[in-house]
Tab-separated table of C-alpha atoms and ligand atoms in Angstrom:
chain	number	residue	atom	x	y	z
J	1286	MET	CA	0.000	0.000	0.000
J	1287	GLY	CA	1.347	3.430	-0.880
J	1288	GLU	CA	3.986	1.583	-2.883
J	1289	GLY	CA	7.143	3.627	-3.383
J	1290	ARG	CA	7.253	5.247	-6.792
J	1291	GLY	CA	9.327	8.162	-5.557
J	1292	ASP	CA	8.092	10.999	-3.392
J	1293	VAL	CA	4.494	11.916	-4.138
J	1294	ALA	CA	5.131	15.697	-4.089
J	1295	ASP	CA	8.048	15.266	-6.497
J	1296	ARG	CA	5.843	13.226	-8.801
J	1297	ALA	CA	3.171	15.936	-8.826
J	1298	THR	CA	5.766	18.630	-9.565
J	1299	ALA	CA	7.442	16.571	-12.283
J	1300	GLY	CA	4.044	15.818	-13.825
J	1301	PHE	CA	3.191	19.508	-13.821
J	1302	ARG	CA	6.476	20.515	-15.485
J	1303	GLN	CA	6.253	17.798	-18.078
J	1304	ARG	CA	2.625	18.460	-18.923
J	1305	TYR	CA	2.621	22.262	-18.891
J	1306	GLY	CA	6.310	23.110	-19.542
J	1307	THR	CA	6.479	25.506	-16.588
J	1308	GLU	CA	6.776	25.555	-12.780
J	1309	PRO	CA	3.690	25.180	-10.537
J	1310	ALA	CA	2.775	28.158	-8.333
J	1311	GLY	CA	2.404	25.838	-5.351
J	1312	ARG	CA	1.602	22.368	-4.057
J	1313	TRP	CA	-1.196	21.264	-1.788
J	1314	ALA	CA	-1.465	17.912	-0.031
J	1315	ALA	CA	-4.410	16.056	1.474
J	1316	PRO	CA	-4.326	12.659	3.220
J	1317	GLY	CA	-6.499	9.576	2.995
J	1318	ARG	CA	-8.304	8.474	6.158
J	1319	VAL	CA	-9.346	5.454	8.139
J	1320	ASN	CA	-12.281	5.472	10.482
J	1321	LEU	CA	-11.428	4.179	13.939
J	1322	ILE	CA	-15.109	3.649	14.739
J	1323	GLY	CA	-18.571	4.996	13.780
J	1324	GLU	CA	-19.644	3.447	10.487
J	1325	HIS	CA	-22.715	4.586	8.529
J	1326	THR	CA	-23.498	6.963	11.361
J	1327	ASP	CA	-22.494	10.165	9.557
J	1328	TYR	CA	-25.548	10.444	7.283
J	1329	ASN	CA	-27.693	9.566	10.307
J	1330	ASP	CA	-26.515	12.806	11.954
J	1331	GLY	CA	-24.484	10.763	14.441
J	1332	PHE	CA	-20.894	10.427	15.655
J	1333	VAL	CA	-17.684	9.298	13.965
J	1334	LEU	CA	-14.049	9.004	15.019
J	1335	PRO	CA	-11.778	8.895	11.946
J	1336	PHE	CA	-8.153	9.920	11.602
J	1337	ALA	CA	-6.031	11.152	8.696
J	1338	LEU	CA	-3.401	8.813	7.239
J	1339	PRO	CA	0.237	9.478	6.403
J	1340	LEU	CA	-0.592	8.555	2.758
J	1341	ARG	CA	-1.247	11.708	0.724
J	1342	THR	CA	-2.504	13.084	-2.556
J	1343	VAL	CA	-0.583	16.097	-3.858
J	1344	VAL	CA	-1.818	18.687	-6.327
J	1345	ALA	CA	0.713	20.934	-8.076
J	1346	ALA	CA	-1.131	23.883	-9.593
J	1347	ALA	CA	-0.906	27.322	-11.154
J	1348	PRO	CA	-3.415	29.811	-12.537
J	1349	GLY	CA	-4.551	28.755	-16.020
J	1350	PRO	CA	-5.121	30.813	-19.122
J	1351	ASP	CA	-8.662	31.827	-20.233
J	1352	GLY	CA	-10.574	30.743	-17.114
J	1353	ARG	CA	-10.606	27.032	-17.936
J	1354	TRP	CA	-9.378	24.057	-15.938
J	1355	THR	CA	-6.882	21.471	-17.157
J	1356	VAL	CA	-6.155	18.488	-14.939
J	1357	TRP	CA	-3.577	15.788	-15.360
J	1358	SER	CA	-3.338	12.810	-13.047
J	1359	GLU	CA	-0.774	10.044	-12.932
J	1360	LEU	CA	-3.756	7.661	-13.147
J	1361	ASP	CA	-4.184	8.619	-16.776
J	1362	ASP	CA	-1.973	9.701	-19.665
J	1363	GLU	CA	-4.401	12.212	-21.076
J	1364	PRO	CA	-5.253	15.419	-19.230
J	1365	VAL	CA	-8.889	16.452	-18.925
J	1366	GLU	CA	-9.905	19.986	-19.811
J	1367	PHE	CA	-13.196	21.698	-19.053
J	1368	GLY	CA	-14.729	25.141	-18.817
J	1369	ALA	CA	-17.468	26.725	-16.732
J	1370	GLU	CA	-20.252	25.256	-18.912
J	1371	ALA	CA	-19.173	21.677	-18.031
J	1372	ALA	CA	-18.406	22.517	-14.413
J	1373	ASP	CA	-21.866	24.018	-14.018
J	1374	GLU	CA	-23.657	20.892	-15.168
J	1375	PRO	CA	-23.269	18.030	-12.665
J	1376	GLY	CA	-22.195	14.811	-14.355
J	1377	ARG	CA	-20.758	16.431	-17.529
J	1378	VAL	CA	-17.172	15.574	-16.532
J	1379	ASP	CA	-16.815	11.937	-15.503
J	1380	GLY	CA	-14.194	9.449	-14.263
J	1381	TRP	CA	-11.584	10.635	-11.740
J	1382	ALA	CA	-11.746	14.206	-13.120
J	1383	ALA	CA	-15.359	14.477	-11.910
J	1384	TYR	CA	-14.010	14.985	-8.373
J	1385	VAL	CA	-12.073	18.011	-9.634
J	1386	ALA	CA	-14.938	19.419	-11.709
J	1387	GLY	CA	-17.216	18.793	-8.710
J	1388	VAL	CA	-15.081	21.032	-6.526
J	1389	VAL	CA	-15.135	23.799	-9.146
J	1390	TRP	CA	-18.910	23.351	-9.334
J	1391	ALA	CA	-19.382	23.448	-5.528
J	1392	LEU	CA	-17.276	26.605	-5.194
J	1393	ARG	CA	-19.114	28.318	-8.054
J	1394	ALA	CA	-22.468	27.221	-6.641
J	1395	ALA	CA	-21.438	28.894	-3.364
J	1396	GLY	CA	-21.016	32.130	-5.314
J	1397	LEU	CA	-17.219	32.144	-5.362
J	1398	ASP	CA	-15.175	33.342	-8.287
J	1399	VAL	CA	-13.031	30.264	-8.996
J	1400	PRO	CA	-9.869	31.006	-10.959
J	1401	GLY	CA	-9.014	28.963	-14.057
J	1402	ALA	CA	-6.131	26.627	-13.264
J	1403	ARG	CA	-3.740	23.968	-14.458
J	1404	LEU	CA	-3.372	21.058	-12.069
J	1405	ALA	CA	-1.245	17.922	-11.817
J	1406	ILE	CA	-2.215	15.229	-9.334
J	1407	ALA	CA	-0.117	12.424	-7.841
J	1408	SER	CA	-1.279	10.145	-5.055
J	1409	ASP	CA	-0.097	7.500	-2.607
J	1410	VAL	CA	-3.668	6.887	-1.409
J	1411	PRO	CA	-4.727	3.652	-3.102
J	1412	VAL	CA	-7.857	4.024	-5.241
J	1413	GLY	CA	-10.803	1.748	-4.461
J	1414	SER	CA	-9.510	0.553	-1.072
J	1415	GLY	CA	-11.940	2.570	1.003
J	1416	LEU	CA	-9.271	4.976	2.285
J	1417	SER	CA	-11.006	8.026	0.786
J	1418	SER	CA	-8.829	8.690	-2.218
J	1419	SER	CA	-11.757	10.738	-3.554
J	1420	ALA	CA	-11.967	13.002	-0.484
J	1421	ALA	CA	-8.183	13.454	-0.703
J	1422	ILE	CA	-8.404	14.685	-4.321
J	1423	GLU	CA	-11.379	16.926	-3.556
J	1424	SER	CA	-9.693	18.484	-0.540
J	1425	ALA	CA	-6.285	19.065	-2.142
J	1426	VAL	CA	-7.941	20.624	-5.214
J	1427	LEU	CA	-10.184	22.757	-3.017
J	1428	ALA	CA	-7.171	24.036	-1.067
J	1429	ALA	CA	-5.332	24.816	-4.315
J	1430	LEU	CA	-8.236	26.734	-5.855
J	1431	VAL	CA	-8.952	28.659	-2.659
J	1432	ASP	CA	-5.311	29.774	-2.439
J	1433	LEU	CA	-4.820	30.500	-6.132
J	1434	GLY	CA	-8.012	32.571	-6.228
J	1435	GLY	CA	-7.455	34.236	-2.851
J	1436	LEU	CA	-11.010	33.088	-2.030
J	1437	ASP	CA	-12.545	34.081	1.266
J	1438	LEU	CA	-13.581	30.673	2.558
J	1439	PRO	CA	-12.877	29.626	6.158
J	1440	THR	CA	-11.697	25.984	6.475
J	1441	GLU	CA	-14.747	25.091	8.608
J	1442	ARG	CA	-16.787	25.369	5.396
J	1443	TRP	CA	-14.503	23.186	3.294
J	1444	PRO	CA	-15.837	19.745	4.315
J	1445	ARG	CA	-19.433	20.577	3.297
J	1446	LEU	CA	-18.308	21.993	-0.046
J	1447	ALA	CA	-16.127	18.973	-0.808
J	1448	GLN	CA	-19.012	16.716	0.220
J	1449	ARG	CA	-21.349	18.587	-2.157
J	1450	ALA	CA	-18.879	17.950	-4.985
J	1451	GLU	CA	-19.228	14.241	-4.296
J	1452	ASN	CA	-22.986	14.178	-3.583
J	1453	ASP	CA	-24.277	16.564	-6.188
J	1454	TYR	CA	-21.705	16.539	-8.996
J	1455	VAL	CA	-20.350	12.973	-8.865
J	1456	GLY	CA	-23.670	11.627	-7.561
J	1457	ALA	CA	-22.504	9.520	-4.587
J	1458	PRO	CA	-24.836	9.999	-1.568
J	1459	THR	CA	-22.046	9.897	1.054
J	1460	GLY	CA	-21.902	11.673	4.434
J	1461	ILE	CA	-19.560	14.309	5.857
J	1462	MET	CA	-17.020	12.015	7.549
J	1463	ASP	CA	-14.340	11.532	4.903
J	1464	GLN	CA	-13.918	15.171	3.936
J	1465	SER	CA	-13.923	16.212	7.614
J	1466	ALA	CA	-11.154	13.737	8.484
J	1467	VAL	CA	-9.063	14.727	5.504
J	1468	ILE	CA	-9.453	18.462	6.074
J	1469	ARG	CA	-9.590	18.730	9.869
J	1470	GLY	CA	-7.324	15.849	10.966
J	1471	VAL	CA	-4.518	16.655	13.408
J	1472	GLN	CA	-1.388	14.568	13.859
J	1473	GLY	CA	-1.524	12.207	16.845
J	1474	HIS	CA	-5.283	12.661	17.242
J	1475	ALA	CA	-8.535	11.084	16.157
J	1476	LEU	CA	-11.286	13.475	15.102
J	1477	PHE	CA	-14.435	13.136	17.187
J	1478	LEU	CA	-17.092	14.674	14.964
J	1479	ASP	CA	-20.727	15.344	15.667
J	1480	CYS	CA	-22.071	15.073	12.123
J	1481	ARG	CA	-25.180	17.105	12.949
J	1482	THR	CA	-23.527	20.182	14.432
J	1483	GLU	CA	-20.118	19.636	12.786
J	1484	GLU	CA	-18.567	20.315	16.181
J	1485	VAL	CA	-15.208	18.591	16.523
J	1486	GLU	CA	-12.978	17.550	19.369
J	1487	GLN	CA	-9.424	16.385	18.730
J	1488	ILE	CA	-8.983	13.252	20.842
J	1489	PRO	CA	-5.356	12.350	21.646
J	1490	PHE	CA	-4.628	8.963	20.100
J	1491	ASP	CA	-0.999	8.368	20.912
J	1492	LEU	CA	-0.375	4.805	19.844
J	1493	ASP	CA	3.408	4.954	20.356
J	1494	ALA	CA	3.094	5.969	23.983
J	1495	ALA	CA	0.753	3.030	24.581
J	1496	GLY	CA	3.089	0.588	22.771
J	1497	LEU	CA	0.365	0.000	20.199
J	1498	ALA	CA	-0.085	0.244	16.445
J	1499	VAL	CA	-2.999	0.296	14.062
J	1500	LEU	CA	-2.511	-2.270	11.345
J	1501	VAL	CA	-4.474	-1.485	8.177
J	1502	VAL	CA	-5.214	-4.462	5.950
J	1503	ASP	CA	-6.393	-3.886	2.398
J	1504	SER	CA	-8.836	-6.741	1.916
J	1505	ARG	CA	-8.400	-6.530	-1.877
J	1506	ALA	CA	-12.004	-7.660	-2.137
J	1507	PRO	CA	-13.580	-6.398	-5.326
J	1508	HIS	CA	-16.179	-3.704	-4.511
J	1509	ARG	CA	-19.256	-5.657	-5.554
J	1510	HIS	CA	-22.336	-3.413	-5.935
J	1511	ALA	CA	-20.921	-1.155	-3.231
J	1512	ASP	CA	-22.557	2.032	-4.569
J	1513	GLY	CA	-26.057	0.574	-4.863
J	1514	GLU	CA	-25.852	-1.154	-1.476
J	1515	TYR	CA	-24.598	2.026	0.216
J	1516	ALA	CA	-27.507	4.033	-1.189
J	1517	ALA	CA	-29.935	1.281	-0.136
J	1518	ARG	CA	-28.635	1.341	3.470
J	1519	ARG	CA	-29.003	5.084	3.560
J	1520	ARG	CA	-32.583	4.956	2.252
J	1521	SER	CA	-33.507	2.293	4.757
J	1522	CYS	CA	-32.168	4.420	7.650
J	1523	GLU	CA	-34.044	7.480	6.415
J	1524	ARG	CA	-37.292	5.540	6.067
J	1525	ALA	CA	-36.872	4.134	9.576
J	1526	ALA	CA	-36.289	7.621	11.009
J	1527	ALA	CA	-39.463	8.833	9.293
J	1528	THR	CA	-41.467	5.896	10.711
J	1529	LEU	CA	-40.119	6.626	14.181
J	1530	GLY	CA	-40.954	10.316	13.823
J	1531	VAL	CA	-37.400	11.570	14.368
J	1532	ALA	CA	-35.245	13.785	12.161
J	1533	ALA	CA	-32.483	11.166	12.028
J	1534	LEU	CA	-31.559	7.894	13.762
J	1535	ARG	CA	-29.181	9.856	15.937
J	1536	ASP	CA	-32.284	10.993	17.796
J	1537	VAL	CA	-33.046	7.479	19.053
J	1538	PRO	CA	-31.328	7.273	22.483
J	1539	THR	CA	-29.687	3.934	23.309
J	1540	ALA	CA	-32.016	3.585	26.294
J	1541	ASP	CA	-35.042	3.788	23.958
J	1542	LEU	CA	-33.707	1.351	21.374
J	1543	ASP	CA	-35.908	-1.605	22.286
J	1544	ALA	CA	-39.038	0.519	22.289
J	1545	ALA	CA	-38.070	1.965	18.900
J	1546	LEU	CA	-37.398	-1.482	17.431
J	1547	ALA	CA	-40.808	-2.647	18.614
J	1548	ARG	CA	-42.395	0.060	16.467
J	1549	LEU	CA	-40.767	-1.191	13.250
J	1550	ASP	CA	-42.475	-3.988	11.444
J	1551	ASP	CA	-39.779	-5.669	9.441
J	1552	GLU	CA	-36.797	-7.519	10.773
J	1553	GLU	CA	-34.327	-6.124	8.259
J	1554	THR	CA	-35.109	-2.500	9.167
J	1555	ARG	CA	-34.837	-3.383	12.853
J	1556	ARG	CA	-31.331	-4.727	12.250
J	1557	ARG	CA	-30.301	-1.589	10.343
J	1558	VAL	CA	-31.556	0.664	13.133
J	1559	ARG	CA	-29.915	-1.442	15.823
J	1560	HIS	CA	-26.564	-1.087	14.063
J	1561	VAL	CA	-26.756	2.698	13.801
J	1562	VAL	CA	-27.972	3.313	17.357
J	1563	THR	CA	-25.486	0.933	18.982
J	1564	GLU	CA	-22.666	2.206	16.761
J	1565	ASP	CA	-23.255	5.801	17.897
J	1566	GLN	CA	-22.999	4.570	21.480
J	1567	ARG	CA	-19.774	2.674	20.694
J	1568	VAL	CA	-18.241	5.901	19.352
J	1569	LEU	CA	-19.141	7.713	22.576
J	1570	ASP	CA	-17.745	4.834	24.663
J	1571	THR	CA	-14.528	4.776	22.634
J	1572	VAL	CA	-14.075	8.519	23.085
J	1573	ALA	CA	-14.591	8.158	26.844
J	1574	LEU	CA	-11.909	5.440	27.057
J	1575	LEU	CA	-9.443	7.458	24.960
J	1576	ARG	CA	-10.045	10.558	27.075
J	1577	ALA	CA	-9.171	8.416	30.101
J	1578	GLY	CA	-5.959	7.281	28.363
J	1579	ARG	CA	-7.206	3.673	28.131
J	1580	VAL	CA	-6.250	3.079	24.485
J	1581	ARG	CA	-5.878	-0.706	24.699
J	1582	ASP	CA	-9.360	-1.057	26.189
J	1583	ILE	CA	-11.093	0.193	23.037
J	1584	GLY	CA	-10.344	-3.172	21.360
J	1585	PRO	CA	-13.633	-4.913	22.286
J	1586	LEU	CA	-15.633	-1.921	21.003
J	1587	LEU	CA	-13.891	-2.186	17.622
J	1588	THR	CA	-14.677	-5.882	17.448
J	1589	ALA	CA	-18.302	-5.310	18.489
J	1590	SER	CA	-18.590	-2.698	15.731
J	1591	HIS	CA	-17.457	-5.308	13.225
J	1592	ALA	CA	-20.008	-7.851	14.438
J	1593	SER	CA	-22.717	-5.217	14.126
J	1594	MET	CA	-21.687	-4.374	10.543
J	1595	ARG	CA	-21.563	-8.064	9.677
J	1596	ASP	CA	-24.791	-9.250	11.331
J	1597	ASP	CA	-27.043	-6.190	11.509
J	1598	PHE	CA	-25.988	-3.777	8.786
J	1599	GLU	CA	-24.839	-6.621	6.506
J	1600	ILE	CA	-22.069	-4.746	4.734
J	1601	THR	CA	-19.102	-7.079	5.195
J	1602	VAL	CA	-17.781	-9.705	2.757
J	1603	PRO	CA	-15.869	-12.972	3.370
J	1604	GLU	CA	-12.467	-11.340	2.799
J	1605	VAL	CA	-12.947	-8.707	5.534
J	1606	ASP	CA	-14.509	-11.192	7.955
J	1607	THR	CA	-11.533	-13.499	7.404
J	1608	ALA	CA	-9.063	-10.665	8.040
J	1609	VAL	CA	-10.826	-9.643	11.263
J	1610	GLU	CA	-11.030	-13.211	12.598
J	1611	ALA	CA	-7.399	-13.980	11.747
J	1612	ALA	CA	-6.198	-10.730	13.361
J	1613	LEU	CA	-8.122	-11.449	16.558
J	1614	THR	CA	-6.905	-15.050	16.723
J	1615	ALA	CA	-3.326	-13.809	16.290
J	1616	GLY	CA	-3.658	-11.508	19.299
J	1617	ALA	CA	-5.099	-8.183	18.054
J	1618	HIS	CA	-6.895	-6.271	20.846
J	1619	GLY	CA	-9.731	-5.490	18.450
J	1620	ALA	CA	-10.408	-5.430	14.722
J	1621	ARG	CA	-13.071	-4.150	12.353
J	1622	MET	CA	-13.796	-3.256	8.777
J	1623	THR	CA	-13.418	0.477	8.186
J	1624	GLY	CA	-15.279	2.578	5.604
J	1625	GLY	CA	-18.423	2.080	3.550
J	1626	GLY	CA	-18.219	-1.712	3.269
J	1627	PHE	CA	-18.363	-4.531	0.696
J	1628	GLY	CA	-14.574	-4.693	0.687
J	1629	GLY	CA	-12.050	-1.974	1.441
J	1630	CYS	CA	-9.843	-2.092	4.512
J	1631	VAL	CA	-9.817	-3.680	7.948
J	1632	LEU	CA	-8.033	-2.100	10.888
J	1633	ALA	CA	-6.615	-3.992	13.850
J	1634	LEU	CA	-5.335	-2.567	17.136
J	1635	VAL	CA	-2.170	-4.493	17.963
J	1636	ASP	CA	0.863	-4.357	20.261
J	1637	VAL	CA	3.691	-2.789	18.259
J	1638	ASP	CA	5.784	-5.930	18.424
J	1639	ALA	CA	2.850	-8.119	17.350
J	1640	ALA	CA	2.126	-6.189	14.125
J	1641	ASP	CA	4.184	-8.503	11.905
J	1642	THR	CA	2.732	-11.660	13.452
J	1643	VAL	CA	-0.815	-10.400	12.970
J	1644	ALA	CA	-0.102	-9.316	9.379
J	1645	ARG	CA	1.356	-12.754	8.630
J	1646	ALA	CA	-1.616	-14.520	10.220
J	1647	VAL	CA	-4.001	-12.554	7.993
J	1648	ALA	CA	-1.923	-13.365	4.892
J	1649	ASP	CA	-1.897	-17.071	5.842
J	1650	ALA	CA	-5.662	-17.126	6.368
J	1651	TYR	CA	-6.108	-15.493	2.958
J	1652	ALA	CA	-3.845	-18.041	1.283
J	1653	GLU	CA	-5.783	-20.876	2.905
J	1654	ARG	CA	-9.061	-19.555	1.538
J	1655	GLY	CA	-7.638	-18.809	-1.898
J	1656	PHE	CA	-8.082	-15.003	-1.664
J	1657	ALA	CA	-5.691	-12.577	-3.403
J	1658	ALA	CA	-2.870	-11.594	-1.014
J	1659	PRO	CA	-3.885	-8.664	1.262
J	1660	GLY	CA	-1.886	-5.420	1.526
J	1661	THR	CA	-0.811	-4.361	5.032
J	1662	LEU	CA	0.495	-1.161	6.554
J	1663	THR	CA	0.893	0.171	10.111
J	1664	VAL	CA	-0.245	3.755	10.537
J	1665	GLN	CA	-0.272	6.650	12.985
J	1666	PRO	CA	-2.752	9.534	12.855
J	1667	ALA	CA	-1.381	12.249	10.564
J	1668	GLY	CA	-2.358	15.852	9.850
J	1669	GLY	CA	-5.015	17.130	7.430
J	1670	VAL	CA	-4.826	19.181	4.244
J	1671	THR	CA	-1.849	21.574	3.906
J	1672	ARG	CA	-0.139	23.921	1.537
J	1673	MET	CA	3.380	22.527	1.139
H	377	LIG	C1	-18.114	6.068	3.094
H	377	LIG	C2	-18.775	7.433	3.026
H	377	LIG	C3	-18.846	8.085	4.397
H	377	LIG	C4	-19.432	7.152	5.434
H	377	LIG	C5	-18.785	5.779	5.354
H	377	LIG	C6	-19.452	4.782	6.248
H	377	LIG	O1	-16.766	6.211	3.440
H	377	LIG	O2	-18.073	8.264	2.138
H	377	LIG	O3	-19.572	9.285	4.313
H	377	LIG	O4	-20.819	7.069	5.300
H	377	LIG	O5	-18.781	5.255	4.040
H	377	LIG	O6	-19.248	5.110	7.573
C-alpha cells in the first residue's frame, strides 16, 4: 500500500512541469483516512471518530489561461480539460476528473469566483480501497483553488463543499465524515465529529506511547455493488427515522432502542436501526476510554462494531470477515472493517511488536481460503490538508 514510486510531491511537480512546460505556483497535499469507529453513522446525523493517514494526494497547480481548468493525473496519460459550462452541469465531466470538476462546481455554486487553473495530481492513497482517495483529491484541489483565487472561505466550510462535490456533482450519496477527516485531521489525534452540528474535538490517540499500532489491511475484495448497497442502506435508515418520527436515527437514544425497534415492522429494518444506534454509542464509549488514556481497552468496542456491521448492517464480505477473525486469533486487541463496506480495509489494534505476526496470520488465512494476497500497513494519525 502506498507503494514507493518516488516521493508523491516530487511526482506531482514533475508531472506539472512535463505536462505544462512551466513551474507550478504551489503544491497542496491532502491525506487519505481510516475510520477508527462509527460506520454509517455520519448520514444519520451521528458520531464518527476517523483519523487522517500518512498517505497523501498532492496537487501541483498554477493559474490557467482563459478561465478554464486542465487536470492531469498520474492515473491517466491524457489530461482532462473543461470550462465553466461543463463545471456548471453536474455529471458532464466523468471518471476521476469528476471529483475536480465537482469542486469547481461546488465553489461556483457557493457564489465564489473560482480562478481557471492547471493542475497535476499524484497520489499515494490507493484508489478503491476505502481509504477516501476521492476526499483526498477533492480536498487538495479545493485548497489549491482557494489559495490561487485568494477566495474568502474559512476551512470550517470546506468539508461541506467537498461533500457537495461528491454528492451533487459525482452523484454519490455519502456523508460528511471523509472530507472532515481529511481536512480537519490533526497529527496524533482522532477526530471526534458530531455530524449534525459539525462540532469537533481532537482526541489524543498516541499509539506509540501506549506501545500500540494500528494495522491497516487492504482486503483486496472487489467492490461488488458497493454504490447501490450504500444508497440502499441510507434509504432504509431514512425511512426508519421517518417511521419513528425523528429527524435522524441519531435521535433514538440507546435507552429507547428496544421501544423503537418494537415500532418497526420488518426484521431487516430493525437490524439496520440497531446497528446505527449501537454504533453511535460505541463511538461515545470509545471517546470516553481514549479521554481516560485507556487506548488498549477500546479493542472490544472495535470488534463489536465489526459484528454489528456483519450481522445487523450486513455490509461485510468474506475477505474482511476473514481478516478480522485472523487478526483477533493472532492476538489483536480489536479489529473491524473500516469505511463504507463490501470490501475496502480492515483495521486492527495491535501491540507494536505483534504487528508482523498479525499481518502474517491474515496473509496465511487469505492463502488458505484462496483469496488474493492482502496489503498491510501500520499507521499513525497524521495531519489534514496543507499547503506545502
Ligand atoms: C463512506 C462514506 C462516508 C461514510 C462511510 C461509512 O466512506 O463516504 O460518508 O458514510 O462510508 O461510515
